[in-house]
Short mmCIF file of C-alpha atoms in Angstrom, two decimals:
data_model
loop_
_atom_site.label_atom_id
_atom_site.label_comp_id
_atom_site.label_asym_id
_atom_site.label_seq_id
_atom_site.Cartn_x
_atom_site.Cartn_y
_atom_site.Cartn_z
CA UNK A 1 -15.15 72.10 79.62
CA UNK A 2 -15.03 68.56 81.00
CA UNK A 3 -16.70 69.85 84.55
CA UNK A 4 -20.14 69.53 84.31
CA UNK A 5 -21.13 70.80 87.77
CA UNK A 6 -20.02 71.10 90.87
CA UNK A 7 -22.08 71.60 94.05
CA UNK A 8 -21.00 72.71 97.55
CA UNK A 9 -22.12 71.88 101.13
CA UNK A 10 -20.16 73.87 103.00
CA UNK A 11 -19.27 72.15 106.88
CA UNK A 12 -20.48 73.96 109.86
CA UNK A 13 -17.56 73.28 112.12
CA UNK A 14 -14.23 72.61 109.38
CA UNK A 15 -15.34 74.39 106.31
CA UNK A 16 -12.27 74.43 104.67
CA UNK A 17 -11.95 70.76 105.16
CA UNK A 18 -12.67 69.62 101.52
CA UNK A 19 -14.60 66.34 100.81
CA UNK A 20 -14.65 65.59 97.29
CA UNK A 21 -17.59 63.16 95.93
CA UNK A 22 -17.34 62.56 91.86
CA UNK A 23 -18.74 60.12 89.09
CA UNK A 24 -18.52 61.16 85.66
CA UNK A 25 -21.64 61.35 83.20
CA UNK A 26 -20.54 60.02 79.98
CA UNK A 27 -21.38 56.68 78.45
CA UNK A 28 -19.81 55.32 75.16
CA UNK A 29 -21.05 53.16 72.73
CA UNK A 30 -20.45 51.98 69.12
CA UNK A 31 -24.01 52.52 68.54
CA UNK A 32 -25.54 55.59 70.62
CA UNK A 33 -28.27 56.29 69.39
CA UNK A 34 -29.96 53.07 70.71
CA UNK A 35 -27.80 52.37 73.49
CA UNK A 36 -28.07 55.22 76.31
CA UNK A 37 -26.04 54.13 78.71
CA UNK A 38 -28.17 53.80 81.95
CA UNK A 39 -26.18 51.76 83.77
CA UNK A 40 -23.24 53.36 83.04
CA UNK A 41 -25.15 56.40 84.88
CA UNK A 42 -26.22 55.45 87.73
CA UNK A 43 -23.17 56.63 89.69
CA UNK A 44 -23.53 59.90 88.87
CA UNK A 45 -27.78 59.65 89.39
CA UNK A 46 -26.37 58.17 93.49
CA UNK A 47 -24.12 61.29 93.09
CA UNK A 48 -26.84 63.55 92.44
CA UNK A 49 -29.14 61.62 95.09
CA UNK A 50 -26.25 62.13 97.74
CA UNK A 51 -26.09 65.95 97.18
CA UNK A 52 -29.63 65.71 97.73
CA UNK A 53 -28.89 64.36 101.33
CA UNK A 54 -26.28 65.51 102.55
CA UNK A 55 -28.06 69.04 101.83
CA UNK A 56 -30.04 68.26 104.60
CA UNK A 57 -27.80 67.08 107.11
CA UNK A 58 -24.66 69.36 106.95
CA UNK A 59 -21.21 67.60 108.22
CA UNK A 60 -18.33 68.89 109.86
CA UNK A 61 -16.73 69.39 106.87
CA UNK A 62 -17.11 70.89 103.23
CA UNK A 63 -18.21 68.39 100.46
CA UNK A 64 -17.85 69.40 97.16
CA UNK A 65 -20.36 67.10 94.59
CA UNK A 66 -18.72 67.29 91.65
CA UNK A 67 -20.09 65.59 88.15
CA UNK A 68 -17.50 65.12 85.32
CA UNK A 69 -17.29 64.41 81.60
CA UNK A 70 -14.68 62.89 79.30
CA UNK A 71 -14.26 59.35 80.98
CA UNK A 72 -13.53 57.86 77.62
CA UNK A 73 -11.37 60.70 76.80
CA UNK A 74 -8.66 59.28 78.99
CA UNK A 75 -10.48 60.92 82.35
CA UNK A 76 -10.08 64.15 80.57
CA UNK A 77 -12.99 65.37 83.43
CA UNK A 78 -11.12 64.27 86.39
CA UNK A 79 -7.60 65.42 84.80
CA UNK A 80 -9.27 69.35 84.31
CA UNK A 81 -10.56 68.98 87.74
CA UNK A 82 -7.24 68.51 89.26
CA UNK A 83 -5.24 70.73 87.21
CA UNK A 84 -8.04 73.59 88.18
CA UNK A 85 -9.15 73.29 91.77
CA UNK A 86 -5.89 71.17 93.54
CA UNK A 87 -3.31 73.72 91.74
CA UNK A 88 -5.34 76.69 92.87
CA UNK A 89 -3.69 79.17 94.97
CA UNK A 90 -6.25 79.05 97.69
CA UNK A 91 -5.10 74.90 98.21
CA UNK A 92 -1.76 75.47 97.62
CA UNK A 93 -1.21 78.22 100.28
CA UNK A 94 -3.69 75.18 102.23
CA UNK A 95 -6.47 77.42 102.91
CA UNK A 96 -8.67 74.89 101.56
CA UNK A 97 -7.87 71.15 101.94
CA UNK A 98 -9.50 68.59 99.88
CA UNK A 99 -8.83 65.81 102.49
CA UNK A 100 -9.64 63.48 99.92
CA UNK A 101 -11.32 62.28 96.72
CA UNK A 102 -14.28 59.86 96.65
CA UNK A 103 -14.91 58.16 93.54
CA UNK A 104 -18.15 56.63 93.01
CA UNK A 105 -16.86 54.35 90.02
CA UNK A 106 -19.14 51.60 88.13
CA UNK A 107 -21.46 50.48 90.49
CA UNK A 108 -22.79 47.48 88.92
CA UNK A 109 -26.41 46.28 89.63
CA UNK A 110 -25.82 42.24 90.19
CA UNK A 111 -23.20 42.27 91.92
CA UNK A 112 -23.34 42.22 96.06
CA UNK A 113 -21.40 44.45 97.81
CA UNK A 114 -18.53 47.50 97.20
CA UNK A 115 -14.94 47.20 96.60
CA UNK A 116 -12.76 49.82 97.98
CA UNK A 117 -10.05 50.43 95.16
CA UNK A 118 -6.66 53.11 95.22
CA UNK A 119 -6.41 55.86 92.85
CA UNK A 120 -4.19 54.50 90.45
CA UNK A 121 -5.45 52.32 87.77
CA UNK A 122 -5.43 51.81 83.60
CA UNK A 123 -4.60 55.32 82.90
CA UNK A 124 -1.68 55.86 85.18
CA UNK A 125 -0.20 52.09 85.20
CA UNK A 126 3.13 53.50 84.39
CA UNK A 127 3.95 54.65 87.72
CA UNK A 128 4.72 52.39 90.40
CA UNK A 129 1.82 52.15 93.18
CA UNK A 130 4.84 51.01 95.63
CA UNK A 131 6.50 54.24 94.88
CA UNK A 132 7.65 55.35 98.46
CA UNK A 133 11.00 57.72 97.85
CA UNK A 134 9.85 60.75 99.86
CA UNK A 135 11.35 63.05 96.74
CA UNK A 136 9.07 61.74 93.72
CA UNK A 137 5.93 63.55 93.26
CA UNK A 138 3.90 60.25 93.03
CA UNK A 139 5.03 59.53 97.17
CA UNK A 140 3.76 56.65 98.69
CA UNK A 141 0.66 56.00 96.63
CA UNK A 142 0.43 52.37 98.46
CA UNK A 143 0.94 54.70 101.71
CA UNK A 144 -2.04 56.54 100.97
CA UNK A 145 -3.82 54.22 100.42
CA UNK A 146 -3.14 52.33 103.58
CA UNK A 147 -3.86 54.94 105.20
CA UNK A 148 -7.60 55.25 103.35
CA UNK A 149 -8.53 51.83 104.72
CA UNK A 150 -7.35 52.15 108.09
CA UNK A 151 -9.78 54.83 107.82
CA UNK A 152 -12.49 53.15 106.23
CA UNK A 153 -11.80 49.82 108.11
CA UNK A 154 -12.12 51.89 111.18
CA UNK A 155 -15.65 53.67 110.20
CA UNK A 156 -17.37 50.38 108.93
CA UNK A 157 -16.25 48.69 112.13
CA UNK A 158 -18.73 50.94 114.16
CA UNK A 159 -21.88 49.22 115.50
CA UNK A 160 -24.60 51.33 113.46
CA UNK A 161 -23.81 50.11 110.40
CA UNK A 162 -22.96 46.84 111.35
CA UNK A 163 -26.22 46.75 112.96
CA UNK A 164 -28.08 48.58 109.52
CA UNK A 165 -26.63 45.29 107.30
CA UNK A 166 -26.94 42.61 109.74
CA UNK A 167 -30.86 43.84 110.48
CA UNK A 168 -31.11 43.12 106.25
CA UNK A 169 -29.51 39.56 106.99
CA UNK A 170 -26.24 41.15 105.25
CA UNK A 171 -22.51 40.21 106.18
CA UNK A 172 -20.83 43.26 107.14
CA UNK A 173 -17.30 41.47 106.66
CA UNK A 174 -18.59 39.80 102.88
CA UNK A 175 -20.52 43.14 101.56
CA UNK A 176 -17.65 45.28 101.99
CA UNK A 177 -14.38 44.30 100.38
CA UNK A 178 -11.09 46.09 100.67
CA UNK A 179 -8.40 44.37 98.94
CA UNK A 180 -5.24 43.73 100.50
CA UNK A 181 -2.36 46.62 99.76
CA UNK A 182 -0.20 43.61 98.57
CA UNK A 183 -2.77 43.30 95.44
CA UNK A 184 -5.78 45.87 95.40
CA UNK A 185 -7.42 45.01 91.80
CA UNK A 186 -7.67 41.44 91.82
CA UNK A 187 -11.41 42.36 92.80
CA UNK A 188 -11.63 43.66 89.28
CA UNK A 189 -11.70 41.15 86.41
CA UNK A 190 -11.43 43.75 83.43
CA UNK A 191 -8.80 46.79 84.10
CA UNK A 192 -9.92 50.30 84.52
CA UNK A 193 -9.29 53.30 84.45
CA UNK A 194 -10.86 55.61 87.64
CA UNK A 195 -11.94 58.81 87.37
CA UNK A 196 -9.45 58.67 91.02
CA UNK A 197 -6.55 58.37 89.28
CA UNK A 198 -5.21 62.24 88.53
CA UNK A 199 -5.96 63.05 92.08
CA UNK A 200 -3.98 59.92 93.32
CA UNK A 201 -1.02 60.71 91.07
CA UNK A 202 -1.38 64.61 92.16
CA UNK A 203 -0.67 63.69 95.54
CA UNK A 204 -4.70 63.29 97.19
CA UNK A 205 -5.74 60.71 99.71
CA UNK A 206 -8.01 59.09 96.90
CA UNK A 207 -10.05 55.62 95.75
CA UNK A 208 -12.86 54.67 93.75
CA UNK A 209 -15.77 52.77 94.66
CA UNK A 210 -16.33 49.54 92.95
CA UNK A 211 -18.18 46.54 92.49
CA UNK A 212 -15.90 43.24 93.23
CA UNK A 213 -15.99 40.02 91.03
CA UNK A 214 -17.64 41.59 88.17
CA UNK A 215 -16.89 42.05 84.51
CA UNK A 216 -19.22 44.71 83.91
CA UNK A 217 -19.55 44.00 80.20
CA UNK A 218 -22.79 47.06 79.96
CA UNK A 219 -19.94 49.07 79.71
CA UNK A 220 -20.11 50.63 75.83
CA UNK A 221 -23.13 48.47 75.49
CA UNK A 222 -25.17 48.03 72.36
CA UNK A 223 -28.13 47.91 73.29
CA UNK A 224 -30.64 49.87 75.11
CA UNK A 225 -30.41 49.06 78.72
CA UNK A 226 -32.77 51.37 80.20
CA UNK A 227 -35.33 48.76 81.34
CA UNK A 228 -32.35 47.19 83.27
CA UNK A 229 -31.82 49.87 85.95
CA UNK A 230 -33.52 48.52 89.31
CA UNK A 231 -32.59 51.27 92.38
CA UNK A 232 -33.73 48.60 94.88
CA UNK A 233 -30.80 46.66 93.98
CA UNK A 234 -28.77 49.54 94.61
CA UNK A 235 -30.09 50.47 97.98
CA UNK A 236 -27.58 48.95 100.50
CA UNK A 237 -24.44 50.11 98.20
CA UNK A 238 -25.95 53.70 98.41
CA UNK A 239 -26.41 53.49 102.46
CA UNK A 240 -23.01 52.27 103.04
CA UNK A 241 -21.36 54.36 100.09
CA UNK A 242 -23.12 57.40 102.23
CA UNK A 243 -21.89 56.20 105.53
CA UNK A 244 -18.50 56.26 104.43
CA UNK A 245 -18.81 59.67 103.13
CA UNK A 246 -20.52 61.43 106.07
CA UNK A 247 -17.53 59.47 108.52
CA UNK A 248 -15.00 61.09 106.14
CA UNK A 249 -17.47 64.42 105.94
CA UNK A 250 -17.53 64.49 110.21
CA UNK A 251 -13.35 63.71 110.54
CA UNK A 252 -11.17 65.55 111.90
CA UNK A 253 -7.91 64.05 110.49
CA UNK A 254 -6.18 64.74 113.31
CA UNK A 255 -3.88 61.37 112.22
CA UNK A 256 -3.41 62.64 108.60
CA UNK A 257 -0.55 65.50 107.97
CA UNK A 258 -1.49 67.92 105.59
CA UNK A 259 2.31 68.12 104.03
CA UNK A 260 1.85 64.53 102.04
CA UNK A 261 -0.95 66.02 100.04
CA UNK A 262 0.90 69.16 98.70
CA UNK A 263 0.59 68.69 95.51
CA UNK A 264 2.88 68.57 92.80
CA UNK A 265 3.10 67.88 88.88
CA UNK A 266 4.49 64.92 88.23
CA UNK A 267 6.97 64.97 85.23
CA UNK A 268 7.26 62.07 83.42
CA UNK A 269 10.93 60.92 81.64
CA UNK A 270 10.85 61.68 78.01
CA UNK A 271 13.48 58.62 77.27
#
C-alpha cells in the first residue's frame, strides 16, 4: 500500500470539486541508518502543516491531503493513487472532480523562490509533452498546462499577495517562476521525476512545485541532515504555496471543461 494517508476537507459551497494536495514521505539513501532524510521531508511536514490550515478555514471546494510512499519506486505512490481514486466509478460517471493535482515536490531550503513545473517529467519522458491530437489519451499535456499558469499567473497577480511579498522586501515577479511552455524544466538543473506525473499522463490538470536553479544534491544524502532543516527559511514558499492552493480551493472553473480530464489509460506501443 503506497498511500499512506489521505485527509479530506470537504468545500462548503462545491464539494465535489476535488483539490488534490500531495508530497510523498520516503527518503533514500545508500546509508539509512545515519542519513534520515529531513530535507527530503519537509514537503510532506508543509503538507501536513497545510491540512492543519486549511482545517480551519474551509474553501469552496473539497481538498483532499494526500501523503504518498514509493517515490524511489518509480512514483509507485502517486501511480496507486491514480489507478485507485481517478478510475473510480464515482469520477468517472464525474460525480466527483479532482480539478487538479498539486504537487508539493522538493522544496529546497537555499534556494529563493518556487518554480511552477507540468506533470510530466523523468518517469514519463517517453511521451511527448506537445502531444495535442485530440484522440491520444496523453491530449494536450502542454495545453494543460497552459492552462495551469494562466490560472496561477492570474491568482499571484492579485494585490494581497503582491502586497504580503513586497511588505518582506520580496519581488513578486523574481520569487515566483513559471517557465515558459516553450521549455518548462530548464529551472531544474538535475531531471526528476514528480510525484505529478501519473496524474498528468492520466489526463489531470497537474504540476509540481519546485525550487528553480537548484541541484538539490541532499537528495539520497549520506549524511545526517537533521540539524539542516530551518522552517524560517521556508516561510514565504509555504504562504505563497498556500495562496495558490486556497485560489484553486475557492474556483469555480467556470473556464475549464470537465470533458479534457476524463480520464483514460494510456497504452503504450509494445514495438
Amino acid at each position: 500500500m503506497c498511500i499512506r494517508d489521505r485527509g479530506k476537507i470537504n468545500g462548503n459551497v462545491n464539494p465535489n470539486n476535488v483539490i488534490i494536495v500531495a508530497a510523498h514521505y520516503d527518503t533514500w539513501s545508500p546509508v539509512p541508518a545515519i542519513s534520515f532524510g529531513a530535507r527530503e521531508a519537509v514537503s510532506v511536514a508543509v503538507l501536513m502543516e497545510l491540512a492543519r490550515l486549511f482545517k480551519e478555514i474551509r474553501p469552496a471546494n473539497s481538498i483532499w491531503f494526500v501523503a504518498l510512499a514509493g517515490y524511489w519506486q518509480a512514483l509507485a505512490g502517486s501511480r496507486e493513487f491514480v489507478e485507485k481514486y481517478y478510475f473510480s466509478p464515482e469520477v468517472q460517471s464525474g460525480e466527483v472532480k479532482p480539478w487538479v493535482f498539486i504537487d508539493l515536490g522538493f522544496l529546497d531550503l537555499e534556494t529563493k523562490g518556487l518554480s511552477v513545473l507540468p506533470g510530466v517529467g523523468r518517469m514519463y519522458r517517453g511521451v511527448s509533452y506537445y502531444a495535442q491530437s485530440d484522440g491520444a489519451p496523453y491530449r494536450g499535456i502542454a495545453l494543460r498546462y497552459e492552462d495551469i499558469v494562466r490560472k496561477i499567473s492570474n491568482y499571484i497577480s492579485q494585490e494581497p499577495l503582491r502586497e504580503f511579498l513586497m511588505s518582506a522586501n520580496i519581488d513578486p515577479n523574481s520569487f515566483i517562476y513559471i517557465p515558459p511552455s516553450s521549455s518548462p524544466y530548464h529551472s531544474e538543473m538535475l531531471p526528476l521525476s514528480l510525484d505529478s506525473e501519473p496524474a498528468m499522463i492520466a489526463g489531470c490538470y497537474s504540476f509540481s512545485f519546485g525550487s528553480p536553479f537548484s541541484f538539490k544534491l541532499w537528495r539520497g544524502g549520506l549524511l545526517n541532515d537533521l540539524h539542516e532543516v530551518n522552517a524560517s527559511l521556508l516561510r514565504y514558499k509555504i504562504d505563497v504555496i498556500a495562496y495558490i492552493i486556497s485560489s484553486f480551493a475557492n474556483d469555480e472553473f467556470q473556464d475549464w471543461s470537465w470533458e479534457p480530464v476524463s480520464y483514460t489509460h494510456l497504452t503504450l506501443p509494445t514495438n
